Coordinates of N, CA, C and O in Angstrom, one line a residue:
M853 N -10.5 -11.0 8.8 CA -10.8 -12.0 7.7 C -11.3 -13.3 8.3 O -10.6 -13.8 9.2
T854 N -12.4 -13.8 7.9 CA -12.9 -15.1 8.4 C -12.2 -16.2 7.6 O -11.6 -16.1 6.6
D855 N -12.4 -17.4 8.2 CA -11.8 -18.6 7.5 C -12.4 -18.9 6.2 O -11.7 -19.4 5.3
A856 N -13.7 -18.5 6.0 CA -14.3 -18.7 4.7 C -13.7 -17.8 3.6 O -13.7 -18.1 2.4
E857 N -13.2 -16.6 4.0 CA -12.6 -15.6 3.1 C -11.2 -15.9 2.7 O -10.6 -15.4 1.8
R858 N -10.5 -16.8 3.5 CA -9.1 -17.1 3.3 C -8.9 -17.8 2.0 O -9.6 -18.8 1.7
T859 N -7.9 -17.4 1.3 CA -7.6 -18.1 0.0 C -6.2 -18.7 0.1 O -5.7 -19.2 -0.9
S860 N -5.6 -18.8 1.3 CA -4.3 -19.3 1.4 C -4.3 -20.8 1.8 O -5.4 -21.3 2.0
T861 N -3.2 -21.4 1.7 CA -3.1 -22.9 2.1 C -2.0 -23.0 3.2 O -1.2 -22.1 3.4
P862 N -2.0 -24.1 3.9 CA -1.0 -24.3 4.9 C 0.5 -24.1 4.4 O 1.3 -23.6 5.0
L863 N 0.7 -24.6 3.1 CA 2.1 -24.5 2.6 C 2.4 -23.0 2.3 O 3.5 -22.6 2.7
V864 N 1.5 -22.3 1.8 CA 1.8 -20.8 1.6 C 2.0 -20.1 2.9 O 2.9 -19.3 3.1
D865 N 1.1 -20.4 3.9 CA 1.3 -19.8 5.2 C 2.6 -20.1 5.8 O 3.3 -19.2 6.3
E866 N 3.1 -21.3 5.8 CA 4.3 -21.7 6.4 C 5.5 -21.1 5.6 O 6.5 -20.6 6.2
A867 N 5.4 -21.1 4.3 CA 6.5 -20.5 3.4 C 6.6 -19.0 3.7 O 7.7 -18.4 3.8
M868 N 5.4 -18.3 3.9 CA 5.4 -16.9 4.2 C 6.1 -16.6 5.5 O 6.8 -15.6 5.6
K869 N 5.8 -17.4 6.5 CA 6.4 -17.2 7.8 C 7.9 -17.2 7.8 O 8.5 -16.4 8.6
K870 N 8.5 -18.0 7.0 CA 9.9 -18.1 6.9 C 10.6 -17.2 5.9 O 11.8 -17.2 5.7
A871 N 9.8 -16.5 5.1 CA 10.3 -15.7 4.0 C 11.0 -14.4 4.4 O 10.5 -13.7 5.3
A872 N 12.2 -14.2 3.9 CA 12.9 -12.9 4.0 C 13.1 -12.3 2.6 O 13.2 -11.1 2.5
V873 N 13.0 -13.1 1.6 CA 13.1 -12.7 0.2 C 12.1 -13.4 -0.6 O 11.8 -14.6 -0.4
A874 N 11.4 -12.7 -1.4 CA 10.4 -13.3 -2.3 C 10.6 -12.8 -3.7 O 11.1 -11.7 -4.0
W875 N 10.4 -13.7 -4.7 CA 10.5 -13.3 -6.1 C 9.1 -12.9 -6.5 O 8.2 -13.7 -6.6
V876 N 9.0 -11.6 -6.9 CA 7.7 -11.0 -7.2 C 7.7 -10.5 -8.6 O 8.6 -9.8 -9.0
S877 N 6.7 -10.9 -9.4 CA 6.5 -10.4 -10.7 C 5.1 -9.8 -10.9 O 4.1 -10.4 -10.5
V878 N 5.1 -8.7 -11.6 CA 3.8 -8.0 -11.9 C 3.5 -8.4 -13.4 O 4.5 -8.8 -14.1
P879 N 2.3 -8.4 -13.8 CA 2.0 -8.7 -15.2 C 2.9 -7.9 -16.2 O 3.0 -6.7 -16.1
G880 N 3.5 -8.7 -17.1 CA 4.4 -8.0 -18.1 C 5.8 -7.7 -17.6 O 6.6 -7.2 -18.4
G881 N 6.1 -8.1 -16.4 CA 7.5 -7.8 -15.9 C 8.2 -9.0 -15.4 O 7.6 -10.1 -15.2
P882 N 9.5 -8.9 -15.2 CA 10.3 -10.0 -14.8 C 10.1 -10.2 -13.3 O 9.7 -9.3 -12.6
A883 N 10.5 -11.4 -12.8 CA 10.4 -11.7 -11.4 C 11.7 -11.0 -10.7 O 12.8 -11.1 -11.2
L884 N 11.4 -10.3 -9.7 CA 12.5 -9.6 -8.9 C 12.6 -10.1 -7.5 O 11.6 -10.3 -6.9
A885 N 13.8 -10.3 -7.1 CA 14.0 -10.8 -5.7 C 13.9 -9.5 -4.8 O 14.6 -8.6 -4.9
L886 N 12.9 -9.5 -3.9 CA 12.6 -8.4 -3.0 C 12.6 -8.8 -1.6 O 12.1 -9.9 -1.2
W887 N 13.2 -7.9 -0.7 CA 13.1 -8.1 0.7 C 11.7 -8.0 1.1 O 10.9 -7.1 0.6
C888 N 11.2 -8.9 2.0 CA 9.8 -8.8 2.4 C 9.7 -9.1 3.9 O 10.6 -9.7 4.5
L889 N 8.6 -8.8 4.4 CA 8.3 -9.1 5.8 C 6.9 -9.8 5.9 O 5.9 -9.2 5.5
P890 N 6.9 -11.0 6.5 CA 5.6 -11.6 6.7 C 4.9 -11.0 7.9 O 5.5 -10.9 9.0
L891 N 3.6 -10.6 7.7 CA 2.9 -10.0 8.8 C 1.4 -10.1 8.4 O 1.0 -9.9 7.3
E892 N 0.5 -10.4 9.4 CA -0.9 -10.5 9.2 C -1.4 -11.4 8.1 O -2.3 -11.0 7.4
G893 N -0.7 -12.5 7.9 CA -1.1 -13.4 6.8 C -0.8 -12.9 5.4 O -1.4 -13.4 4.5
A894 N 0.1 -12.0 5.3 CA 0.5 -11.5 4.0 C 2.0 -11.1 4.0 O 2.7 -11.2 5.1
L895 N 2.6 -10.7 2.9 CA 3.9 -10.3 2.8 C 3.9 -8.8 2.5 O 3.1 -8.3 1.7
F896 N 4.8 -8.0 3.2 CA 4.8 -6.6 3.0 C 6.2 -6.3 2.3 O 7.2 -6.8 2.7
V897 N 6.1 -5.5 1.2 CA 7.3 -5.1 0.5 C 7.4 -3.6 0.4 O 6.4 -3.0 0.1
V898 N 8.6 -3.0 0.6 CA 8.8 -1.6 0.5 C 9.6 -1.3 -0.7 O 10.6 -1.9 -0.9
S899 N 9.2 -0.3 -1.5 CA 10.0 0.1 -2.7 C 9.8 1.6 -2.9 O 8.9 2.2 -2.4
G900 N 10.8 2.1 -3.6 CA 10.7 3.5 -3.9 C 12.1 4.2 -3.7 O 13.1 3.5 -3.5
P901 N 12.1 5.5 -3.6 CA 13.4 6.3 -3.5 C 14.1 5.8 -2.2 O 13.5 5.9 -1.1
G902 N 15.3 5.4 -2.3 CA 16.1 5.0 -1.1 C 15.8 3.6 -0.7 O 16.4 3.1 0.3
E903 N 14.9 2.9 -1.3 CA 14.6 1.6 -1.0 C 14.8 0.7 -2.2 O 15.3 1.2 -3.3
Q904 N 14.4 -0.6 -2.2 CA 14.6 -1.5 -3.3 C 13.7 -1.1 -4.5 O 12.6 -0.7 -4.3
P905 N 14.3 -1.2 -5.7 CA 13.4 -0.9 -6.9 C 12.5 -2.1 -7.2 O 12.9 -3.2 -7.1
A906 N 11.3 -1.8 -7.5 CA 10.3 -2.8 -7.8 C 9.3 -2.2 -8.9 O 8.2 -1.8 -8.6
P907 N 9.8 -2.1 -10.1 CA 9.0 -1.4 -11.2 C 7.7 -2.0 -11.4 O 7.5 -3.2 -11.5
G908 N 6.6 -1.2 -11.3 CA 5.3 -1.6 -11.5 C 4.5 -2.1 -10.3 O 3.3 -2.2 -10.4
L909 N 5.2 -2.4 -9.3 CA 4.5 -3.0 -8.1 C 3.7 -2.0 -7.4 O 2.6 -2.3 -6.9
A910 N 4.1 -0.8 -7.3 CA 3.4 0.3 -6.5 C 2.0 0.5 -7.1 O 1.1 0.8 -6.3
D911 N 1.8 0.3 -8.4 CA 0.5 0.6 -9.0 C -0.2 -0.7 -9.4 O -1.3 -0.6 -10.0
A912 N 0.4 -1.9 -9.1 CA -0.2 -3.1 -9.5 C -1.4 -3.5 -8.6 O -1.4 -3.1 -7.4
T913 N -2.3 -4.3 -9.1 CA -3.4 -4.9 -8.2 C -3.2 -6.4 -8.1 O -3.8 -7.0 -7.2
E914 N -2.3 -7.0 -8.9 CA -2.0 -8.4 -8.8 C -0.6 -8.7 -9.1 O 0.1 -7.9 -9.8
A915 N -0.1 -9.8 -8.6 CA 1.3 -10.2 -8.8 C 1.4 -11.7 -8.6 O 0.5 -12.3 -8.1
Q916 N 2.6 -12.2 -9.0 CA 2.9 -13.6 -8.8 C 4.1 -13.6 -7.8 O 5.0 -12.9 -7.9
V917 N 3.9 -14.4 -6.7 CA 5.0 -14.5 -5.7 C 5.5 -15.9 -5.6 O 4.7 -16.9 -5.6
T918 N 6.8 -16.0 -5.7 CA 7.5 -17.3 -5.6 C 8.4 -17.3 -4.3 O 9.1 -16.4 -4.1
L919 N 8.2 -18.4 -3.5 CA 9.0 -18.5 -2.3 C 9.8 -19.8 -2.3 O 9.5 -20.7 -2.9
R920 N 10.9 -19.7 -1.5 CA 11.8 -20.9 -1.5 C 11.6 -21.6 -0.1 O 11.2 -21.0 0.8
G921 N 12.1 -22.8 -0.1 CA 12.1 -23.5 1.2 C 13.4 -23.5 1.9 O 14.3 -22.8 1.5
D922 N 13.5 -24.3 2.9 CA 14.7 -24.4 3.7 C 15.9 -24.9 2.9 O 17.1 -24.5 3.2
H923 N 15.7 -25.6 1.9 CA 16.8 -26.2 1.1 C 17.3 -25.1 0.0 O 18.2 -25.4 -0.7
G924 N 16.6 -24.0 -0.1 CA 17.0 -23.0 -1.0 C 16.3 -23.0 -2.4 O 16.4 -22.1 -3.2
G925 N 15.5 -24.1 -2.6 CA 14.8 -24.2 -3.9 C 13.4 -23.7 -3.8 O 12.8 -23.6 -2.8
R926 N 12.8 -23.4 -5.0 CA 11.5 -23.0 -5.1 C 10.5 -24.0 -4.6 O 10.6 -25.2 -5.0
I927 N 9.6 -23.7 -3.7 CA 8.6 -24.6 -3.3 C 7.2 -24.3 -3.6 O 6.3 -25.1 -3.7
V928 N 6.9 -23.0 -3.8 CA 5.5 -22.6 -4.1 C 5.5 -21.2 -4.8 O 6.3 -20.4 -4.6
T929 N 4.6 -21.1 -5.8 CA 4.3 -19.9 -6.5 C 2.8 -19.6 -6.3 O 2.0 -20.5 -6.6
W930 N 2.4 -18.4 -5.9 CA 1.0 -18.1 -5.7 C 0.6 -16.7 -6.3 O 1.5 -15.8 -6.3
P931 N -0.6 -16.6 -6.7 CA -1.1 -15.3 -7.2 C -1.4 -14.4 -5.9 O -1.9 -14.9 -4.9
A932 N -1.0 -13.2 -6.0 CA -1.2 -12.3 -4.9 C -2.1 -11.1 -5.3 O -2.0 -10.6 -6.4
R933 N -2.9 -10.7 -4.3 CA -3.7 -9.4 -4.5 C -2.8 -8.3 -3.8 O -2.3 -8.5 -2.7
V934 N -2.5 -7.3 -4.6 CA -1.6 -6.2 -4.1 C -2.4 -5.0 -3.7 O -3.3 -4.6 -4.5
S935 N -2.1 -4.5 -2.5 CA -2.7 -3.3 -2.1 C -1.7 -2.4 -1.4 O -0.8 -2.9 -0.8
R936 N -1.8 -1.1 -1.7 CA -0.7 -0.2 -1.2 C -1.3 0.5 0.0 O -2.4 1.0 0.0
L937 N -0.5 0.6 1.1 CA -0.8 1.3 2.3 C -0.7 2.8 2.0 O 0.3 3.2 1.5
A938 N -1.7 3.5 2.4 CA -1.7 5.0 2.2 C -1.2 5.7 3.5 O -1.8 5.4 4.5
P939 N -0.2 6.6 3.4 CA 0.2 7.3 4.6 C -0.9 8.1 5.2 O -1.8 8.6 4.5
G940 N -0.9 8.1 6.5 CA -2.0 8.8 7.2 C -3.2 8.0 7.6 O -4.0 8.4 8.4
T941 N -3.3 6.8 7.0 CA -4.5 5.9 7.3 C -4.2 5.1 8.6 O -3.0 5.0 9.0
E942 N -5.2 4.6 9.2 CA -5.0 3.8 10.4 C -4.1 2.6 10.1 O -3.3 2.2 10.9
H943 N -4.3 1.9 9.0 CA -3.5 0.8 8.6 C -2.0 1.1 8.5 O -1.2 0.4 8.9
W944 N -1.8 2.3 7.9 CA -0.4 2.8 7.8 C 0.2 3.0 9.2 O 1.4 2.6 9.4
E945 N -0.5 3.7 10.0 CA 0.0 4.0 11.4 C 0.3 2.8 12.2 O 1.2 2.8 13.1
T946 N -0.4 1.7 12.0 CA -0.2 0.5 12.8 C 0.8 -0.5 12.1 O 1.6 -1.1 12.8
T947 N 0.8 -0.5 10.8 CA 1.7 -1.5 10.1 C 3.0 -1.0 9.6 O 4.0 -1.7 9.8
A948 N 3.1 0.2 9.1 CA 4.4 0.8 8.6 C 5.5 0.7 9.7 O 6.6 0.4 9.4
P949 N 5.2 1.1 11.0 CA 6.3 1.0 12.0 C 6.7 -0.4 12.3 O 7.9 -0.6 12.5
L950 N 5.8 -1.4 12.1 CA 6.2 -2.8 12.3 C 7.2 -3.2 11.2 O 8.1 -4.0 11.4
V951 N 6.9 -2.8 10.0 CA 7.7 -3.2 8.8 C 9.0 -2.4 9.0 O 10.1 -3.0 8.7
A952 N 9.0 -1.2 9.3 CA 10.3 -0.4 9.5 C 11.2 -0.9 10.6 O 12.4 -0.9 10.4
A953 N 10.6 -1.5 11.6 CA 11.4 -2.0 12.7 C 12.2 -3.2 12.3 O 13.2 -3.5 12.8
K954 N 11.7 -4.0 11.3 CA 12.4 -5.2 10.8 C 13.2 -4.9 9.6 O 13.9 -5.8 9.1
R955 N 13.3 -3.7 9.1 CA 14.1 -3.3 7.9 C 15.5 -3.4 8.3 O 16.0 -2.8 9.2
L956 N 16.3 -4.3 7.5 CA 17.7 -4.5 7.8 C 18.5 -3.2 7.3 O 18.1 -2.6 6.4
N957 N 19.5 -2.9 8.1 CA 20.4 -1.8 7.8 C 19.6 -0.5 7.6 O 19.9 0.3 6.8
A958 N 18.6 -0.3 8.4 CA 17.7 0.9 8.3 C 18.5 2.1 8.7 O 19.2 2.1 9.8
P959 N 18.5 3.2 7.9 CA 19.2 4.4 8.3 C 18.4 5.3 9.3 O 17.4 5.9 8.9
G960 N 18.7 5.2 10.5 CA 18.0 6.0 11.5 C 17.0 5.2 12.3 O 16.7 4.1 12.0
P961 N 16.3 5.9 13.2 CA 15.2 5.3 14.0 C 14.0 4.9 13.2 O 13.8 5.5 12.1
T962 N 13.2 4.0 13.7 CA 12.0 3.5 13.0 C 11.1 4.7 12.6 O 10.6 4.7 11.5
A963 N 10.8 5.6 13.6 CA 9.9 6.7 13.3 C 10.3 7.6 12.2 O 9.5 8.0 11.3
E964 N 11.6 7.8 12.1 CA 12.2 8.7 11.0 C 12.1 7.9 9.7 O 11.8 8.5 8.6
L965 N 12.3 6.6 9.7 CA 12.2 5.8 8.5 C 10.7 5.9 7.9 O 10.5 6.0 6.7
V966 N 9.8 5.7 8.8 CA 8.3 5.7 8.4 C 8.0 7.1 7.8 O 7.3 7.2 6.8
E967 N 8.5 8.2 8.5 CA 8.3 9.5 8.0 C 8.9 9.7 6.6 O 8.3 10.4 5.7
R968 N 10.1 9.2 6.4 CA 10.8 9.3 5.1 C 10.0 8.6 4.0 O 9.8 9.1 2.9
W969 N 9.5 7.4 4.4 CA 8.7 6.6 3.4 C 7.5 7.4 2.9 O 7.2 7.5 1.7
A970 N 6.8 8.1 3.9 CA 5.6 8.9 3.5 C 6.0 10.1 2.7 O 5.4 10.4 1.7
A971 N 7.1 10.8 3.1 CA 7.5 12.0 2.5 C 8.0 11.8 1.1 O 7.8 12.6 0.1
D972 N 8.8 10.7 0.9 CA 9.5 10.4 -0.4 C 8.6 9.7 -1.4 O 9.0 9.4 -2.5
G973 N 7.4 9.3 -0.9 CA 6.5 8.6 -1.8 C 6.8 7.1 -2.0 O 6.5 6.5 -3.0
C974 N 7.5 6.5 -1.0 CA 7.8 5.1 -1.1 C 6.5 4.3 -1.0 O 5.5 4.7 -0.3
A975 N 6.5 3.1 -1.6 CA 5.3 2.3 -1.6 C 5.5 1.2 -0.6 O 6.5 0.4 -0.6
V976 N 4.6 1.0 0.3 CA 4.5 -0.1 1.3 C 3.3 -0.9 0.8 O 2.2 -0.6 0.9
N977 N 3.6 -2.1 0.1 CA 2.6 -2.9 -0.5 C 2.4 -4.2 0.3 O 3.3 -4.8 0.8
R978 N 1.1 -4.5 0.4 CA 0.7 -5.8 1.0 C 0.4 -6.8 -0.1 O -0.4 -6.5 -1.0
L979 N 1.1 -8.0 0.0 CA 0.8 -9.0 -1.0 C 0.1 -10.2 -0.3 O 0.7 -10.8 0.5
E980 N -1.1 -10.3 -0.6 CA -2.0 -11.3 0.1 C -2.4 -12.4 -0.9 O -2.7 -12.2 -2.0
P981 N -2.3 -13.7 -0.4 CA -2.7 -14.8 -1.3 C -4.1 -14.6 -1.9 O -5.0 -14.3 -1.1
A982 N -4.2 -14.9 -3.2 CA -5.5 -14.6 -3.8 C -5.9 -15.7 -4.8 O -6.5 -15.4 -5.8
G983 N -5.4 -16.9 -4.6 CA -5.8 -17.9 -5.6 C -5.1 -19.2 -5.3 O -4.4 -19.4 -4.3
E984 N -5.2 -20.2 -6.2 CA -4.6 -21.5 -6.0 C -3.1 -21.5 -6.3 O -2.7 -21.0 -7.3
P985 N -2.3 -21.9 -5.3 CA -0.9 -21.9 -5.5 C -0.4 -23.1 -6.4 O -1.1 -24.1 -6.5
L986 N 0.8 -22.9 -7.0 CA 1.4 -24.0 -7.7 C 2.5 -24.5 -6.7 O 3.3 -23.8 -6.2
A987 N 2.5 -25.8 -6.6 CA 3.5 -26.5 -5.7 C 3.8 -27.9 -6.2 O 3.0 -28.4 -7.0
G988 N 4.9 -28.4 -5.8 CA 5.2 -29.8 -6.1 C 5.4 -30.0 -7.6 O 6.1 -29.3 -8.3
A989 N 4.6 -31.0 -8.1 CA 4.7 -31.3 -9.6 C 4.1 -30.2 -10.4 O 4.4 -30.1 -11.6
G990 N 3.3 -29.3 -9.9 CA 2.7 -28.2 -10.6 C 3.7 -27.1 -11.0 O 3.4 -26.2 -11.8
L991 N 4.9 -27.0 -10.3 CA 5.9 -26.0 -10.6 C 6.6 -26.3 -11.9 O 6.7 -27.4 -12.2
P992 N 7.0 -25.3 -12.6 CA 7.8 -25.5 -13.8 C 9.0 -26.3 -13.5 O 9.7 -26.1 -12.5
A993 N 9.4 -27.2 -14.5 CA 10.6 -28.0 -14.3 C 11.9 -27.3 -14.6 O 12.9 -27.7 -14.1
D994 N 11.8 -26.2 -15.4 CA 13.0 -25.5 -15.8 C 13.4 -24.6 -14.7 O 12.7 -24.3 -13.7
S995 N 14.6 -24.0 -14.8 CA 15.2 -23.2 -13.7 C 14.6 -21.7 -13.7 O 14.8 -21.0 -12.7
L996 N 14.1 -21.3 -14.8 CA 13.6 -19.9 -14.9 C 14.7 -18.9 -14.9 O 14.5 -17.7 -14.7
A997 N 16.0 -19.3 -15.1 CA 17.1 -18.4 -15.1 C 17.0 -17.5 -16.3 O 16.6 -18.0 -17.4
E998 N 17.4 -16.3 -16.2 CA 17.4 -15.3 -17.2 C 18.7 -14.7 -17.5 O 19.6 -14.7 -16.5
V999 N 18.9 -14.1 -18.6 CA 20.1 -13.3 -18.9 C 20.1 -12.1 -17.9 O 19.1 -11.5 -17.8
P1000 N 21.3 -11.8 -17.3 CA 21.3 -10.6 -16.5 C 20.8 -9.3 -17.2 O 21.1 -9.1 -18.3
R1001 N 20.0 -8.6 -16.5 CA 19.4 -7.3 -17.1 C 20.5 -6.2 -17.1 O 21.4 -6.2 -16.3
E1002 N 20.3 -5.3 -18.0 CA 21.2 -4.1 -18.1 C 21.1 -3.3 -16.8 O 20.0 -3.2 -16.2
T1003 N 22.2 -2.7 -16.4 CA 22.2 -2.0 -15.2 C 23.2 -0.8 -15.3 O 24.2 -0.9 -16.0
P1004 N 22.9 0.3 -14.7 CA 23.9 1.4 -14.7 C 25.0 1.2 -13.7 O 26.0 2.0 -13.6
A1005 N 25.0 0.1 -13.0 CA 26.0 -0.2 -12.0 C 27.3 -0.8 -12.6 O 28.1 -1.3 -11.8
V1006 N 27.4 -0.8 -13.9 CA 28.6 -1.5 -14.5 C 29.7 -0.5 -14.5 O 29.5 0.7 -14.9
R1007 N 30.9 -0.9 -14.2 CA 32.1 -0.1 -14.3 C 33.0 -0.4 -15.5 O 33.0 -1.5 -15.9
A1008 N 33.6 0.6 -16.0 CA 34.5 0.4 -17.1 C 35.8 -0.3 -16.6 O 36.3 -0.1 -15.5
T1009 N 36.3 -1.3 -17.4 CA 37.4 -2.0 -17.0 C 38.7 -1.2 -17.2 O 38.9 -0.6 -18.3
R1010 N 39.5 -1.1 -16.2 CA 40.8 -0.4 -16.3 C 41.9 -1.3 -16.8 O 41.9 -2.5 -16.6
K1011 N 42.9 -0.7 -17.4 CA 44.1 -1.4 -17.7 C 44.8 -1.8 -16.5 O 44.8 -1.1 -15.5
P1012 N 45.5 -3.0 -16.5 CA 46.3 -3.4 -15.3 C 47.4 -2.4 -14.9 O 48.0 -1.8 -15.8
F1013 N 47.7 -2.3 -13.7 CA 48.7 -1.5 -13.2 C 50.1 -2.1 -13.5 O 50.3 -3.3 -13.3
R1014 N 51.1 -1.3 -13.9 CA 52.4 -1.9 -14.1 C 53.4 -1.0 -13.3 O 53.3 0.2 -13.3
L1015 N 54.4 -1.6 -12.7 CA 55.4 -0.9 -12.0 C 56.5 -0.3 -12.9 O 57.1 0.7 -12.5
H1016 N 56.7 -0.9 -14.0 CA 57.8 -0.4 -14.9 C 57.3 -0.6 -16.3 O 56.4 -1.3 -16.6
R1017 N 58.1 0.1 -17.2 CA 57.7 0.0 -18.6 C 58.4 -1.2 -19.2 O 59.5 -1.6 -18.8
V1018 N 57.6 -1.8 -20.0 CA 58.2 -3.0 -20.7 C 58.7 -2.5 -22.1 O 58.1 -1.9 -22.9
R1019 N 60.1 -2.8 -22.3 CA 60.7 -2.4 -23.5 C 60.5 -3.4 -24.6 O 60.6 -4.6 -24.4
R1020 N 60.2 -2.9 -25.7 CA 60.1 -3.8 -26.9 C 61.4 -3.8 -27.7 O 62.0 -2.8 -27.8
R1021 N 61.8 -4.9 -28.1 CA 63.0 -5.0 -28.9 C 62.8 -5.0 -30.4 O 61.9 -5.3 -31.0

C-alpha cells in the first residue's frame, strides 16, 4: 500500500500498535470487546467455533472500531474495511501463523491452531482503517454503557447450605 492509499492517521496507527482489545461493531449490531492483534497496519480478529463470538463480523465488509488509550478510556473510533482471510491463500499462509502465535492461552502448537481454524470454519478478519476517525471532542460525551445482554452462562441460584434444621416454635 502506498502512502497515497493510506486512510489511517498517526493517532489510529499508535492506538492500533498498543491494542490488545478492540470494541468492534458491525452495522446493526452492538459493540463487542474482542481480542485483536495489530499487524501490517491493521487489526486481526479471530472468531468462530472454539474462539470468541463475533456475530456478523465474518460476513461484514465494514465495521466501527473503538480503541482505548493508556489511561483506559476511549481515545479513537474509526470506520474499518473488513476482509476475511481465506484458508489456503498466500495471505492466510503468511498471516494466520503470526496471529496464532500471539493467541493467548492457545490450545496446542501454532500449526495445529491454524489447521483447526481452517477446518472448523473460524474467521480470521482483517480490520483496516477506511475513513476519518473520531477523536477528542468528536467522540460521544456519554459512556455508551448498555444493559448486559442475555447469556446462556447464567446459573440458577441455590438455597444456602445449613448445617442443622431450624425449629419453628
